[in-house]
Amino acid sequence: MAQTYDFRSVERKWQQRWEERALYRAPDDDGREKYYVLEMLPYPSGDLHVGHAKNYSIGDAVARMHRMLGFNVLHPMGWDAFGLPAENAAIARGIDPNVWTRENIANMQRQIRLMGTSYDWSREITTCDPAYYRWNQWLFLRLYERGLAYKREAPVNWCPHDRTVLANEQVIDGACWRCGHAVERRNLSQWFLKITDYADRLLDDIDELDGWPERTKTMQRNWIGRSTGAQFAFAVEHSDRKIGVFTTRVDTVYGATYLAIAPEHPLVTHIVTDKQRNAVEQFVESLRSKSELERTSLMEKAGVFTGAYAVNPLSHERVPIWVTNYVLAEYGTGAVMGVPAHDERDFDFARKHGLPIAQVVVEPGSDLETPLAAAFVTDGRLIASGDFTGMSSERARSAITERLHALGAGEATKNFRLRDWLVSRQRYWGTPIPIVYCDRDGEVAVPDDQLPVRLPANVPITGEGSPLARDADFINTTCPKCGGPATRESDTMDTFFESSWYYLRYIDPSNEHVPWSAEKVAQWAPVDQYIGGAEHAVLHLLYSRFFYKFFHDQGWVAGPNEPFTRLFHQGFVLYNGEKMSKSHGNVVGIDETAETNGVDAMRLFLLYVTPPEDTGDWTDEGISGRVRFINRVWRACEPFLERAGKTSLADLPPVETPAEKELLRAVHVAAKSAMDETGSRRFHYNATIAKFDEYVNALTTLEQNAPDSVAVAYAVHALPVLIAPFAPHIADELWERMGHARSVHLEPYLRPDERALALDELTLVVQVNGKIRARLQVAPGISEEAALELALAQGGVQAQMDGKHLRKRIFVPDKLLNLVAN
RNA sequence: GGGGAAAUGGCGGAACGGUAGACGCAGCCGCCUCAAAAGCGGCCGGGCAAAACUCGUGUGGGUUCAAAUCCCACUUUCCCCACCA
């Protein structure tokens, strides 16, 4: 009587054993080729559910495959431990954020171990450890020294609910990415990182990211948003002031009939006439409190005439200056020339306010002015444009730009949608920004030997104002330069700062002298395969690329200047078609699943239910299919273990019957699938696992008909090797019971053997005019002539060929014969 | 408004120019059992009692000896950006 498989005790046993033996340590100096596979580090929110488990199941399968293929695999794990939820727990329940975070980490670490994942825990990092955030501060100071970290007052995104500012990337549809509240605009003095200095390189280098999903690259391109054009100035009439404008359509400059400036434009108060002052001030005031969302997508175009006029530097025409709600202060120069004939927005605005519409570009070939029902926005031929009349738009753009340059009025330039990264946060649970303010010396960097600036404990967190600003012991300090009294910066860093470089710290996690040693990084970086959610396309993934390019410029990393060679976005997991959420009480947790189904079955199901990049639906019926599979594997192997262990996997066993050959073929088809899905980086292990189903079905069948066959023993022996990356516990248990002393995870993966994949007999499809009329069972390598002879003997083929003349034959060896006849 | 991805049985999906629907889930029939569960065997796109035949991969065209697969247009869904001049 076969024993039933007790997944609970087996899974527990192997998790302990692997850890005792440090089976997944990645040694630094090693002759093998390196492979760095990384899953995005989790925020320790409390409990893991099967959605997290999907991410780790993919990464772990990839890591285990590569280990068995002979690579030295670096597969680390850590904790993105600073952030607002810890602080909100403190506000709501009076728990110390540090205690809350540490408890969550302990629990989630237990759960990740419970999954039997192959992480090298000796490299674990926790970003809220002073030993980690010290290097955050150190890196901030290096950015500061090079002018890439700076403080300035600017209109910023303010979330009234989370009571902090947000980076542009963290505002989604005008709302806070974390809590969903509408974001307000405030003028505040804040720390920024000058990511815009890297805008060109961040954009251009996307072309070389062959291993990244197209949509992610497109999102980054859109987000960076480079536009090339010209910047030039209109002189303000009766004044020595000038208003700069940026345009991508300088060919339409003769069609400018007004100037539109942003309400925050610094010249507004200077140029407005006394008569218009009241109206303009009211208009500006009405917009000041509006959120970005209200000011842009939701509002109609509006504006007020300033009373002032500007002079077009080329046509010398006099045009009115309007303050409008549709020009952004933060982009370009904060002012645009209004060309209603050739810009949809300007057309709208001109219609509404009765401004003239002057067409200066016409359809090429027609050369006739057409009455405009809408803006004519495509390129064409210039009319009424002085010396430039008759030129194509394209030629005019360079000619006009040259003229503006010659006149000293302007030049070719480019603008980016990307803004500098706002990294200050008015919150407690983050890395303190290592700057002090001194009455005598101003802004002073904390010297390296005084790092880390420690985050004080026991700070009251009420949700009102910046907690650190109220902590006198923390705030009051002495100036590192003059020794006089000084105050510390009370803001902390955006948590995306620490996650922009953590992948390098895993390489050298306990270095106390530098964030990482250049030699070790040269050995391991960049990350070969990165796995994580698509929601970070313009957040973490953009910031990390910026940091890595900076590190590269400093000579701290060598080789490619991109941190992640290949990127894979896993899909979500739904439960019965619905999004899992705590409030709906429909979260499928890892603990319950491990207890009721086992983690091997859970991992197999997560990989099997859909291709990994797609959204998968967790159902109780679905997981039971994989539980059945695990049990089938056990029952198919258990009675044959002793014999199986004595067979050799180094070569194919001698077999005779078609059923035996079929089983060997099923073994090697599965091996080939696992190899192909790994090598192609498609990771469609759903297809591989389906091949395991066929493998075990074929094995079970042969066991019933010919239990003594050497093919049975061979197939049983090979099974744990092949499923090890996907169901690691049962694999090692079977392997051990076969008499092997060493873990199956140290074995080489079984390479598919062409001889086993070859068929003795195959189906050759016979088509007449592209329609299937017969299927022939033939030996491989059958000649075209022999196939034709057999085909013409088929009744179905004869019926179709009757009375027709064979005009052409298409023969695909071992696949099909198509007879074209009429 | 601009851009990206996708559409295959009751469901998830397989097939990456050459046998559509592998594999699994659900369902139906049978075996085993006193019975149930588990397990095992069979059926499972539509039309037909069945075979033959025929229709069939969102819709319409095209390329090809041959299209789920390549191209064009449309429809729908999802995602991203969105007054960026």
CSV table of N, CA and C in Angstrom, one decimal, chain A residues 137 258 500:
chain,number,residue,atom,x,y,z
A,137,GLN,N,22.1,58.8,3.0
A,137,GLN,CA,22.5,60.2,3.3
A,137,GLN,C,23.8,60.5,2.5
A,258,TYR,N,-1.7,86.9,-30.5
A,258,TYR,CA,-1.7,87.3,-29.1
A,258,TYR,C,-0.6,86.6,-28.4
A,500,SER,N,16.1,53.2,-5.1
A,500,SER,CA,16.7,53.5,-6.4
A,500,SER,C,18.1,52.9,-6.5
